Coordinates of C-alpha atoms in Angstrom, one line a residue:
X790 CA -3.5 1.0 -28.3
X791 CA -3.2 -1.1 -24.9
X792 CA -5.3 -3.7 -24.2
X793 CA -7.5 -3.7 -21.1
X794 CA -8.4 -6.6 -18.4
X795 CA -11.1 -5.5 -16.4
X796 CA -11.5 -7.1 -13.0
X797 CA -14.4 -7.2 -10.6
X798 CA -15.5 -8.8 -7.3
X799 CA -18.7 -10.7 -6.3
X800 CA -20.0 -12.1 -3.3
X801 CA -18.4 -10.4 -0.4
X802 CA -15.5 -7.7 -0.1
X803 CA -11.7 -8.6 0.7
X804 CA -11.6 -11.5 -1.1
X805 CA -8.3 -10.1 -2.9
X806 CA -8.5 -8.3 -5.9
X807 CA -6.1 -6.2 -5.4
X808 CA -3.8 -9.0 -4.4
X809 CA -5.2 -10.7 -8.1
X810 CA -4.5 -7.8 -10.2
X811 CA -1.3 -7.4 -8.9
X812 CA 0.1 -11.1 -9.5
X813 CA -1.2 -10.7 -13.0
X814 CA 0.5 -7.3 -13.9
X815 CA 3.4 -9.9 -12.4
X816 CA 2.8 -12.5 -14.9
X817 CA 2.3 -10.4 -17.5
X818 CA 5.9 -8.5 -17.3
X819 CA 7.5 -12.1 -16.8
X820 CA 6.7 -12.1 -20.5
X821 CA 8.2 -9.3 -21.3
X822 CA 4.6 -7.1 -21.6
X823 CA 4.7 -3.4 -20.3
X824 CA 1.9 -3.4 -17.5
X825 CA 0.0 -0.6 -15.9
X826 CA -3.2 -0.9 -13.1
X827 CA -5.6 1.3 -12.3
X828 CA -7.8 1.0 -9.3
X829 CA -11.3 2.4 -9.3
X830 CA -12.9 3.0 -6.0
X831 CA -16.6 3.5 -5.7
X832 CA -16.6 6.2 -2.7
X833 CA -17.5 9.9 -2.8
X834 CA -14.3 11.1 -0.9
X835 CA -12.3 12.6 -3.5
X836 CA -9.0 10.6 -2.2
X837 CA -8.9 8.9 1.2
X838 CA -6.8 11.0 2.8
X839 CA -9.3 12.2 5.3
X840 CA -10.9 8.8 5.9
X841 CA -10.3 7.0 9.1
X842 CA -7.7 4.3 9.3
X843 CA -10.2 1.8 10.9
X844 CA -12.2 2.7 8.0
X845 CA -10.2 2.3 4.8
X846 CA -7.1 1.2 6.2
X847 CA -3.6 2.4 5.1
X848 CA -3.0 5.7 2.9
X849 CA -0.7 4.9 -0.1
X850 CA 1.5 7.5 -0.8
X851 CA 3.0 8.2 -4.5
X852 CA 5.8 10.0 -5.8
X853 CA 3.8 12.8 -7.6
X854 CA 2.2 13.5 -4.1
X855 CA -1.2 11.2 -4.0
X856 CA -3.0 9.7 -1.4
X857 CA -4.3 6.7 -2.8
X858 CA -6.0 3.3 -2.1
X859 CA -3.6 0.6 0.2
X860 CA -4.2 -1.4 -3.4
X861 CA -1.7 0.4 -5.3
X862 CA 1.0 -0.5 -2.9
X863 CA 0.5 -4.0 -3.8
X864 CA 1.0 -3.0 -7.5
X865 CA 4.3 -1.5 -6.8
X866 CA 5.4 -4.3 -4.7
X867 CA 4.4 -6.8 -7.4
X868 CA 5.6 -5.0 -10.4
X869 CA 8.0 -2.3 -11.8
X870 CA 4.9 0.0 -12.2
X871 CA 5.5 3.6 -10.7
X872 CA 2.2 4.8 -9.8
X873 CA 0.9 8.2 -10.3
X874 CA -2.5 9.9 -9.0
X875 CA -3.9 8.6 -12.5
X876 CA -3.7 4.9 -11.2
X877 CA -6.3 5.8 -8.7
X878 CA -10.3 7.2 -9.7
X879 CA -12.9 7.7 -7.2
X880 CA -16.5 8.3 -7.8
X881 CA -15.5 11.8 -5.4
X882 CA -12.9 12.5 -8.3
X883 CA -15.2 11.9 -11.6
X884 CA -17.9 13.7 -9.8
X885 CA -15.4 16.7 -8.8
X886 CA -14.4 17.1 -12.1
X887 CA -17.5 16.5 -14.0
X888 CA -19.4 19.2 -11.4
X889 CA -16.5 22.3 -12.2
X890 CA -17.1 21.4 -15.6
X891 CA -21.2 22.1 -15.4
X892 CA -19.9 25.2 -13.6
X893 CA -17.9 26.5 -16.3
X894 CA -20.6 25.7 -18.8
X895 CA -18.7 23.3 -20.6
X896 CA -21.5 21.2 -21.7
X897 CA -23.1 23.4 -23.0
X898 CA -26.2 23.8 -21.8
X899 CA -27.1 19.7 -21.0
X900 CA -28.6 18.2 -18.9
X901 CA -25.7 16.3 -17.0
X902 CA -26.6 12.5 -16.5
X903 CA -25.0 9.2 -15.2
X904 CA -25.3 8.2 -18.9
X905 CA -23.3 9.8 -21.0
X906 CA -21.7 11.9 -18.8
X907 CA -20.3 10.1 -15.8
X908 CA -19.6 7.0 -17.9
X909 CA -17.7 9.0 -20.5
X910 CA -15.2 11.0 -17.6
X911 CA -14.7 7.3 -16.2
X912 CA -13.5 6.2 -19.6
X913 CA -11.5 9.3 -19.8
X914 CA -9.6 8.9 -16.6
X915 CA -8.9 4.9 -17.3
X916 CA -7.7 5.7 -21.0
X917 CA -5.4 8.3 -19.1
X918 CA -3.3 6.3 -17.8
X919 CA -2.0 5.0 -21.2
X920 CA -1.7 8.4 -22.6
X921 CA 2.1 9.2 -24.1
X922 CA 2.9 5.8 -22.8
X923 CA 4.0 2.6 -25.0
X924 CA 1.6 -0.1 -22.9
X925 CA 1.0 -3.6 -24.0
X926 CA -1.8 -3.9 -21.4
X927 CA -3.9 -1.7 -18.7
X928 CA -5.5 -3.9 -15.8
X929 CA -8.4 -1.7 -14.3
X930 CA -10.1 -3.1 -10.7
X931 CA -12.8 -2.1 -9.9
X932 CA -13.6 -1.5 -5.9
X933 CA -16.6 -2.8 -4.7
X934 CA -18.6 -5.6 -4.7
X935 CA -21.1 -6.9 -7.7
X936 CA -24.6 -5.2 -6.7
X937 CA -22.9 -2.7 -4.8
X938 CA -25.3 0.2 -5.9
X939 CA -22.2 2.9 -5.8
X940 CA -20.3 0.6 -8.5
X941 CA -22.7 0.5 -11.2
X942 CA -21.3 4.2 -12.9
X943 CA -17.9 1.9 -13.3
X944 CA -19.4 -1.3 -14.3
X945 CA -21.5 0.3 -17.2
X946 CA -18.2 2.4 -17.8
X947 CA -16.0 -0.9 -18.5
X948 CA -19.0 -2.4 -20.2
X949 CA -18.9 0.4 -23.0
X950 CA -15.4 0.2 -23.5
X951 CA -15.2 -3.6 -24.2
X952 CA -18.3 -2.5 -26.9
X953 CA -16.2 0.1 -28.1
X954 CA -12.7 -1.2 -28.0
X955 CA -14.1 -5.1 -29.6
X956 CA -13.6 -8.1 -28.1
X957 CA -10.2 -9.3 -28.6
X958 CA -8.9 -6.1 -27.2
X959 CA -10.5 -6.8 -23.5
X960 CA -11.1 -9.3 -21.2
X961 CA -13.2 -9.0 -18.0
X962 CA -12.1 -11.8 -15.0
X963 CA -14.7 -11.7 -12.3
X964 CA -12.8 -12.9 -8.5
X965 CA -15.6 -14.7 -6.9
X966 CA -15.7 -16.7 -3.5
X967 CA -16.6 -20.8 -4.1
X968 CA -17.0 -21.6 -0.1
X969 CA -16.2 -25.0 1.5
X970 CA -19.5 -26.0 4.2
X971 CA -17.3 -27.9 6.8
X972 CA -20.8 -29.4 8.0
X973 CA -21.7 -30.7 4.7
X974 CA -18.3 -31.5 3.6
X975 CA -18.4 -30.2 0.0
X976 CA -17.9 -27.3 -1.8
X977 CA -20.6 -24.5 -2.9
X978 CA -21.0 -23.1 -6.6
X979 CA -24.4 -21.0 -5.7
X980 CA -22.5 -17.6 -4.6
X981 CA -20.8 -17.5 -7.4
X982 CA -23.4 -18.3 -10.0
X983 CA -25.7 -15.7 -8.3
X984 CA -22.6 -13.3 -8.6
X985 CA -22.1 -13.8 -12.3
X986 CA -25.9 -14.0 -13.1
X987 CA -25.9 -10.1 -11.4
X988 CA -22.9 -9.4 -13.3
X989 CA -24.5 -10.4 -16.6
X990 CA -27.8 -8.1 -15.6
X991 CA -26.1 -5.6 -16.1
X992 CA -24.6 -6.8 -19.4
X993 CA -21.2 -8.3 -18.7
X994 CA -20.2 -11.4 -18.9
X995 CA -16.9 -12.9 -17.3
X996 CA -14.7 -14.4 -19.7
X997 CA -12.1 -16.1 -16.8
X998 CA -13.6 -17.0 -13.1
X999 CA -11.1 -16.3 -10.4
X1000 CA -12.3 -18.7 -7.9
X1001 CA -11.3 -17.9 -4.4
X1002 CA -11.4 -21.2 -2.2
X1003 CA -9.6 -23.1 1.0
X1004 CA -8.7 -26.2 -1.1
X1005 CA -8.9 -27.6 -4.4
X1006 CA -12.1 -28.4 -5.6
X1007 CA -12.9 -31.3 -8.0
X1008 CA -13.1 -31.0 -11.9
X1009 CA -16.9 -31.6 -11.6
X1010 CA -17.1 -28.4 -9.8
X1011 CA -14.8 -26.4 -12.1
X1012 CA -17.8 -28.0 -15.2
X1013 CA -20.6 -27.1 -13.0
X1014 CA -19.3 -23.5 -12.8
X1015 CA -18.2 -23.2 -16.3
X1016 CA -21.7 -24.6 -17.2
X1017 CA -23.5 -22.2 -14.9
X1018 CA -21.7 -19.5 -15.7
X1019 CA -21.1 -19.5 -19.3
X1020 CA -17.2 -19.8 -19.3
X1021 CA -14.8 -22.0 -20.8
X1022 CA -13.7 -24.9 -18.2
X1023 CA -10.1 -24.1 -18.8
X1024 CA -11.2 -20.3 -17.7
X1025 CA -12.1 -21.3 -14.5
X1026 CA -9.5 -20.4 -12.0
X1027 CA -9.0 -22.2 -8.9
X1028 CA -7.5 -18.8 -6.6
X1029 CA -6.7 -21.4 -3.6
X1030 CA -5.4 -19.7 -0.5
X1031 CA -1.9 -19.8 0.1
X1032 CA 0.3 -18.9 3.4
X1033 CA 2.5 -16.1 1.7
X1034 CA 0.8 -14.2 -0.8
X1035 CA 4.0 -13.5 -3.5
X1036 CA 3.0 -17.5 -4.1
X1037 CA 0.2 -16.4 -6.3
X1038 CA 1.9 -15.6 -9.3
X1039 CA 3.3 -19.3 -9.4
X1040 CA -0.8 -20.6 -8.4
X1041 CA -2.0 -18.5 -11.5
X1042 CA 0.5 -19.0 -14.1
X1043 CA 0.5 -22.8 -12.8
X1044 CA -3.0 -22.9 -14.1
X1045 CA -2.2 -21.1 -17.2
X1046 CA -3.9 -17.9 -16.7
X1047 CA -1.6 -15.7 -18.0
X1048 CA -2.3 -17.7 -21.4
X1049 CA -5.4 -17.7 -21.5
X1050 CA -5.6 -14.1 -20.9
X1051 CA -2.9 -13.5 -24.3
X1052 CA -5.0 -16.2 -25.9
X1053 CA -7.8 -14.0 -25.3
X1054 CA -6.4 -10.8 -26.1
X1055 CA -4.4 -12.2 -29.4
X1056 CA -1.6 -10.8 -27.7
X1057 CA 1.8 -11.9 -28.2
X1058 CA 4.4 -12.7 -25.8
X1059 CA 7.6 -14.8 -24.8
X1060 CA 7.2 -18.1 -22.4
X1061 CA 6.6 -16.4 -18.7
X1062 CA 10.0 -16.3 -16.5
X1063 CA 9.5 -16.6 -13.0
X1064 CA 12.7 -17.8 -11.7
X1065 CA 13.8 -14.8 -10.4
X1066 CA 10.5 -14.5 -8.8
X1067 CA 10.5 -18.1 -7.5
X1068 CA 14.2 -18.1 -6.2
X1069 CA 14.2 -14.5 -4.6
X1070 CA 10.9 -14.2 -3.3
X1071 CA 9.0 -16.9 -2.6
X1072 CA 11.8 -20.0 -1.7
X1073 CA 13.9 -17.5 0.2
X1074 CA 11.4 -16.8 2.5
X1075 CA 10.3 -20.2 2.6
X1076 CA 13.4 -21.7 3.5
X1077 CA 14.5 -19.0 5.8
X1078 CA 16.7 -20.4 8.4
X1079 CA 17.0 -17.6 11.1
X1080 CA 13.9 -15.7 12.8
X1081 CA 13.6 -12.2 15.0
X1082 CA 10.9 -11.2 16.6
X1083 CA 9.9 -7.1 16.1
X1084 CA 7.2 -5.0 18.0
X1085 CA 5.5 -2.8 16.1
X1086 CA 4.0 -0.3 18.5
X1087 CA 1.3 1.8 17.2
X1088 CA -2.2 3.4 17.4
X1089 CA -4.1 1.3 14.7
X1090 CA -2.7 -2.1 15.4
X1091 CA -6.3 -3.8 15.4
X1092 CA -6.9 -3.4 12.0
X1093 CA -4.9 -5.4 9.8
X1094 CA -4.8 -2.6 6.9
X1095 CA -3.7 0.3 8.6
X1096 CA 0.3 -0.4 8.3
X1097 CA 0.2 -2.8 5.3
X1098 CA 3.0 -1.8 3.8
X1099 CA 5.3 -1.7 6.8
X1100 CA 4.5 -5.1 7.7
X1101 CA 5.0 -5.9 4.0
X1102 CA 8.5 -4.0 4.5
X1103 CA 9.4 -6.2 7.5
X1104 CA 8.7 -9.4 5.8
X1105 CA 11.1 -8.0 3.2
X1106 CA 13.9 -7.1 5.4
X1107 CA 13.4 -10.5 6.5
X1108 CA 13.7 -12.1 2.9
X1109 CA 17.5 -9.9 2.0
X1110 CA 18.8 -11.7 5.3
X1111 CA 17.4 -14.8 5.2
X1112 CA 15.1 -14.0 8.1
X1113 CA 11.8 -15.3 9.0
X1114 CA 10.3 -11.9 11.4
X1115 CA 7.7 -12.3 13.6
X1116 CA 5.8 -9.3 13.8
X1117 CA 4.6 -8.3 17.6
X1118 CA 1.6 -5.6 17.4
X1119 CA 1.4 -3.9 19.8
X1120 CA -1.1 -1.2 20.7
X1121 CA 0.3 2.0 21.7
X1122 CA -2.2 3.3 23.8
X1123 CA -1.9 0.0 26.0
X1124 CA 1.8 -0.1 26.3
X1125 CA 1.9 1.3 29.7
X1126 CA 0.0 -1.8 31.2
X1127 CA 1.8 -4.8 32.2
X1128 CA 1.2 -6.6 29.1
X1129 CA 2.1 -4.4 26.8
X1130 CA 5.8 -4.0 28.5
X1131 CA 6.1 -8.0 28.8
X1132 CA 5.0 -7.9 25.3
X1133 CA 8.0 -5.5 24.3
X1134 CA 10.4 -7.0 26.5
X1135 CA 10.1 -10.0 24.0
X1136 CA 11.3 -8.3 20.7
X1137 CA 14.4 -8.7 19.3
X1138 CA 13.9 -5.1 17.7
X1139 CA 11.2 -2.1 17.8
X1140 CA 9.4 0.0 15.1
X1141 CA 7.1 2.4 15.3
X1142 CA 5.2 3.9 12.6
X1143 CA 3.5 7.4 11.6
X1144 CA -0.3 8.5 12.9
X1145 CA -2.0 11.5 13.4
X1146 CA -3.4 12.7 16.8
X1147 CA -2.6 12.7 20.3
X1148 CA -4.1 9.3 21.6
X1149 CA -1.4 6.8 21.9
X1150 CA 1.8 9.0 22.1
X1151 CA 2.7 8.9 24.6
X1152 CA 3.0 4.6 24.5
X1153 CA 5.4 5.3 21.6
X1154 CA 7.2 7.7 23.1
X1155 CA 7.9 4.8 26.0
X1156 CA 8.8 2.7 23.7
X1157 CA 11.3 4.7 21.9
X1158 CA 12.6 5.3 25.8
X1159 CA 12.7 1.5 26.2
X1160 CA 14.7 0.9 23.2
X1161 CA 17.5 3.3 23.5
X1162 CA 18.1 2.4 27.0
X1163 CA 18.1 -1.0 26.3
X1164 CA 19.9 -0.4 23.4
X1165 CA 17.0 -2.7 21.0
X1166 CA 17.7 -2.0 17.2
X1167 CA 14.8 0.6 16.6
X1168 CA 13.6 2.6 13.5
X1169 CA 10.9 5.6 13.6
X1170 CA 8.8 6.2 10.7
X1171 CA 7.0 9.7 10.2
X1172 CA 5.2 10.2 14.2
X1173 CA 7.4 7.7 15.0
X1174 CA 10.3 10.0 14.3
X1175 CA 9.1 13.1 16.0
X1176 CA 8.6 11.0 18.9
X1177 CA 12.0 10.0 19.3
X1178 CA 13.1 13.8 19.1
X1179 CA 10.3 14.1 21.9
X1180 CA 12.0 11.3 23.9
X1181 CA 15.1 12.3 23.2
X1182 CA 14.7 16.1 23.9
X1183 CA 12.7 14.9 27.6
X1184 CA 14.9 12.2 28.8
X1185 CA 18.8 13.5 27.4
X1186 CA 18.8 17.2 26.7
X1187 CA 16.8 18.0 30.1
X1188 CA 13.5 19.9 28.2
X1189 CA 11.2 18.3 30.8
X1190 CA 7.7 18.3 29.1
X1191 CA 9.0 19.2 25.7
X1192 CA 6.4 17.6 23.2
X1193 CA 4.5 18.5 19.6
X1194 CA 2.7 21.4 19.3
X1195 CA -0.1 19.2 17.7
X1196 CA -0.4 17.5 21.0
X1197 CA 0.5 20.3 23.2
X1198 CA 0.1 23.9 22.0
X1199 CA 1.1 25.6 25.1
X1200 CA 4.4 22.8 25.6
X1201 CA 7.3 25.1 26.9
X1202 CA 9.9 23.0 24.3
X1203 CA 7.9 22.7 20.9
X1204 CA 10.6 20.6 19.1
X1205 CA 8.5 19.3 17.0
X1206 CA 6.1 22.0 15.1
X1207 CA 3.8 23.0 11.9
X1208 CA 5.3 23.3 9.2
X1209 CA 5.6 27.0 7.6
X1210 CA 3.3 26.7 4.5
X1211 CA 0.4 24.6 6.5
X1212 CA 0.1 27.8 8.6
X1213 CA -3.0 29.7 7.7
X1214 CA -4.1 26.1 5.7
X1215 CA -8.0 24.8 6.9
X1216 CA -9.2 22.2 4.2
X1217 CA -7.5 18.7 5.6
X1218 CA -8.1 16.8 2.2
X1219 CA -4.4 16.9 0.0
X1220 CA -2.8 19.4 2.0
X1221 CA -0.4 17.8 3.9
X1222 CA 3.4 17.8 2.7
X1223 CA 3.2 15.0 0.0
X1224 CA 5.0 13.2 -2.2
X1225 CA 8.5 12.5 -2.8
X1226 CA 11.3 15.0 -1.7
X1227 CA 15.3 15.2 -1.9
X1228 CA 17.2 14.6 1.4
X1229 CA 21.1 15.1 1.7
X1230 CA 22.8 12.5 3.9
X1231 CA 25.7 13.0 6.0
X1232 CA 28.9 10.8 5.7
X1233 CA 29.7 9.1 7.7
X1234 CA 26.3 8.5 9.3
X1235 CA 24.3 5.0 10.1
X1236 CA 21.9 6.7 7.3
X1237 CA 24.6 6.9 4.8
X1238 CA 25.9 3.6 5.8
X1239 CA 23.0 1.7 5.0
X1240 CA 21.9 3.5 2.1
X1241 CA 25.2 4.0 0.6
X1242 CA 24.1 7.3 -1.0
X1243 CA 24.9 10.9 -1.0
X1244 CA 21.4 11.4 -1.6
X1245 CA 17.8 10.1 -1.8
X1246 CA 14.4 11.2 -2.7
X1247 CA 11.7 9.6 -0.6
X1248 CA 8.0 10.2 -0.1
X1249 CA 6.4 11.8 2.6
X1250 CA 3.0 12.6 4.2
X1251 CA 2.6 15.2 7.3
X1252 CA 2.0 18.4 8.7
X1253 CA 4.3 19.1 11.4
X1254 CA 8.3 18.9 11.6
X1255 CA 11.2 18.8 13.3
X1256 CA 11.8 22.7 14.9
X1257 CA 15.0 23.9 13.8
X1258 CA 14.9 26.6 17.0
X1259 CA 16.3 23.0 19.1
X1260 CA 18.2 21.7 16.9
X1261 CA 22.3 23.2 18.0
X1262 CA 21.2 22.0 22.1
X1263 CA 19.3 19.0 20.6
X1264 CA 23.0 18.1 18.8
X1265 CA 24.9 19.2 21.7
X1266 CA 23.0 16.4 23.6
X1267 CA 24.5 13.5 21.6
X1268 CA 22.0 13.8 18.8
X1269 CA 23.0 13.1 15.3
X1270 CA 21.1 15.0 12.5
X1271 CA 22.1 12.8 9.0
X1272 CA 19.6 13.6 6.9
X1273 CA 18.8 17.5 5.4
X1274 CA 16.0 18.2 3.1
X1275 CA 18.2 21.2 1.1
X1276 CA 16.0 23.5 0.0
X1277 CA 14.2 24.6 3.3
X1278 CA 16.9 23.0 5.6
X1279 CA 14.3 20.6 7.5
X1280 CA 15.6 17.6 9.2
X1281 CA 14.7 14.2 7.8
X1282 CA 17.0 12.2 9.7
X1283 CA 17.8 11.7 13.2
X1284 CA 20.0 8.8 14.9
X1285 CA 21.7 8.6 18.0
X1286 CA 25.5 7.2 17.6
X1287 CA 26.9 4.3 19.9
X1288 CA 23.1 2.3 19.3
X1289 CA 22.8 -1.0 17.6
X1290 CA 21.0 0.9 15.1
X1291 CA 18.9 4.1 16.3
X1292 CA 17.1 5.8 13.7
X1293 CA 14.4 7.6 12.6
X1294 CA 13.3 9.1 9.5
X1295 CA 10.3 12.0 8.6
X1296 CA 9.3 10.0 5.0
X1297 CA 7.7 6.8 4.7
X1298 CA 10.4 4.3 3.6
X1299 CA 8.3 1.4 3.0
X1300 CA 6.5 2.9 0.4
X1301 CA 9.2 1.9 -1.7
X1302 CA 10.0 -2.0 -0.8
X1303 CA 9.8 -5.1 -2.8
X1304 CA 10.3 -8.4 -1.7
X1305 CA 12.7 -9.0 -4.3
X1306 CA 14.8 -5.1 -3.4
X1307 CA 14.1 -4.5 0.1
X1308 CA 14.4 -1.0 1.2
X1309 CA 17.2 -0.2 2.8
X1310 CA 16.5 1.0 5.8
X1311 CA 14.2 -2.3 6.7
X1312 CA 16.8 -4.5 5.8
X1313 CA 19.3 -3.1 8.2
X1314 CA 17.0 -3.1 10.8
X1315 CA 16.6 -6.4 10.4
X1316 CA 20.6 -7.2 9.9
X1317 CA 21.3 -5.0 13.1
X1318 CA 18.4 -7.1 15.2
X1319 CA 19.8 -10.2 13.7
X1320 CA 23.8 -9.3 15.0
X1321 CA 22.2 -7.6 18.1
X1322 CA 20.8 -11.2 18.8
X1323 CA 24.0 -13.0 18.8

């Protein structure tokens, strides 16, 4: 049976859990420990594949075709875990499935309640992810914040399973904030002794304080919260920001927390070997000795979240060359105006990513115009693909006006169109093409140069494609299709040859880079900006 390390958040949101449980599933498989995580996310929606970007920020994407919290791409990135649609629960999900239950009569008559019923299909899902599987230990984060009223389902959920499962076969680490009042000059425990004292209302209590702060504070602090908050001193864990994030594995298992957590668990494991980590990750992209500058032009840019993983991507790109990138945001919708072009006109090399909806599209499109004519390294993801076709058809095969039919219904030159099966589809939620697919690349292509493969499976997320009814005048044109998805013959793949590096893909390649294996497509972007610089 796995053990479990439950982890919650007090205080206020975005303080980093996800981040947190990440860099321990990253400690933990430095000692050799087979590591899953499983976030829990209080919201009705059944997945947040219908949720505004500006809301919830980026849609992961998984293999088996889920749309999933942003969190589970930090578990990839920060481990060898392959995530599935059981390393995401929402309330929407538990409720879902307890509701067609009650329909089928499978209770028998009951009255359904929070308590048994909810609790117990919470329990289920999380001990799902260990089924058939030879785990050491399951990390489950729960969403939210401590007092949240939509959490408490999941915290009395993880509270009976630590009754159940004993105490040495669970630990729960509570992530708190411990604020620094410039005015007063010091430090302040209150917030997180207020956060634990909820905690233990509700009948858990923490046995390891992650304690996010600016700076170090002073071992009479780290008492008084141990003191306060009924921990062990050596349990308190100073979570001090850092200015690259793949540092905190080094923070953490600098303070021991990776023993502490075995100690707790009576778990045995080798000594914790981070050198790989350490050299590959984190001092390569400190001691980076070049820099290039790429404009990321897209429709979301003012929230942070919304293309997590390609900026994550970038930075790894950056860290196979030796490359420190500046990352240029630039909105879309705003790239017509003069500073959006002066803004542009500064990048060593241009990306733009996938969306939905016509606002904006027209600014990538431009862009895409800008850096083919200019001849800027430039890689399309998803929207950002079918825009190029767009471009292209427009401005080199003569199709004045050609467009999407998403955008444009009526457009005389519909190169890019819905996809055959979503025809007739109306529900929006997990409908979409999704999930990862087969593509056949064509020799002697830039595509099969940098991915040195006759083939590739990667994941994708959208509705409309390229339209095969263009495709012989679109090649006649100087287009180059290298990439085939075989068993429906859709394009995956365009480039345009004679370019620095042109190309543009239908799948979401960053889904699947680490900072120590960047994909390959990011890392020759970045390769091709760094030559195209010289």
């Amino acid at each position: 049976m796995p053990k479990y390390i439950f982890v919650t958040g007090g205080v206020v949101s975005s303080l980093g859990k996800g981040v947190a449980c990440a860099a321990i599933g990253n400690l933990l498989e430095a000692r050799g420990l087979k590591v899953a995580i499983v976030k829990c996310d209080p919201y009705i929606n059944v997945d947040p594949g219908t949720m505004n970007p500006y809301q919830h920020g980026e849609v992961y994407v998984t293999d088996d075709g889920a749309e999933t919290d942003l969190d589970l791409g930090h578990y990839e990135r920060f481990t060898s875990m392959r995530a599935s649609r059981l390393n995401n629960i929402t309330t929407g999900k538990i409720y879902y499935s307890i509701i067609t239950k009650e329909r089928k009569g499978d209770y028998l008559g009951a009255t359904v309640q929070v308590i048994p019923h909810v609790t117990d299909e919470i329990k289920f899902w999380i001990k799902q992810v260990g089924k058939g599987r030879r785990l050491d230990v399951i990390i489950v984060e729960i969403g939210g914040t401590v007092g949240d009223i939509e959490s408490l389902p999941f915290l009395e959920a993880i509270r009976q399973m630590r009754l159940e499962m004993g105490h040495h076969n669970a630990v729960n680490i509570h992530l708190t904030l411990v604020p620094f009042i410039k005015a007063a000059g010091e430090v302040k425990t209150k917030p997180t002794q207020h956060s634990v004292g909820k905690l233990r209302e509700i009948g858990i209590q923490p046995d390891i304080l992650l304690c996010r702060t600016e700076k170090r504070f002073s071992a009479s602090i780290v008492k008084k919260i141990a003191l306060f908050c009924n921990v062990e001193e050596d349990a308190v864990i100073q979570a001090i920001d850092v200015n690259d994030i793949y540092e905190i594995p080094l923070v953490f298992e600098d303070q021991g927390l990776d023993k502490i957590i075995l100690d707790k668990l009576r778990l045995p494991a080798k000594a914790a070997d981070l050198k790989h980590w350490k050299t590959n990750v984190v001092l390569k992209r400190r001691n980076a000795d070049k820099e290039v500058s790429i404009a990321v032009v897209g429709k979301y840019i003012e929230l942070q979240d919304a293309y997590k993983s390609i900026y994550e991507a970038l930075v790894h790109g950056g860290i196979a060359n030796d490359a420190r990138v500046n990352i240029l945001k630039i909105d879309s919708e705003e790239l017509l105006s003069d500073g959006g072009y002066r803004k542009l006109s500064s990048a060593d090399g241009i990306l733009v990513p996938g969306g939905f909806g016509k606002r904006g599209f027209e600014g990538k499109v431009e862009a895409i115009r800008y850096a083919r004519e200019n001849e800027l390294p430039f890689l399309g993801i998803c929207l950002g693909m079918q825009a190029a076709v767009v471009e292209f058809a427009r401005n080199v095969a003569g199709m004045k006006g050609a467009n999407s039919t998403e955008f444009e219904p009526e457009t005389k030159y519909p190169v890019i169109s819905l996809l055959e099966e979503q025809k007739g589809i109306k529900e929006l939620g997990g409908t979409m093409r999704l999930g990862a697919y087969p593509c056949k690349i064509k020799k002697g292509s830039l595509a099969h140069k940098v991915y040195k493969k006759d083939e590739i499976r990667e994941r994708h997320r959208h509705r409309y494609e390229f339209n095969n009814k263009y495709r012989e005048k679109l090649i006649s044109s100087g287009l180059v299709i290298s990439g085939i998805y075989p068993d429906k013959d859709l394009v995956e793949i365009i480039e345009i040859e004679g370019h620095p590096y042109f190309i543009a893909v239908q799948f979401h390649p960053e889904f699947k880079s680490k900072p120590d294996n960047a994909h390959p497509l990011f890392k020759g972007l970045i390769r091709a900006t760094l030559k195209a610089r010289k």
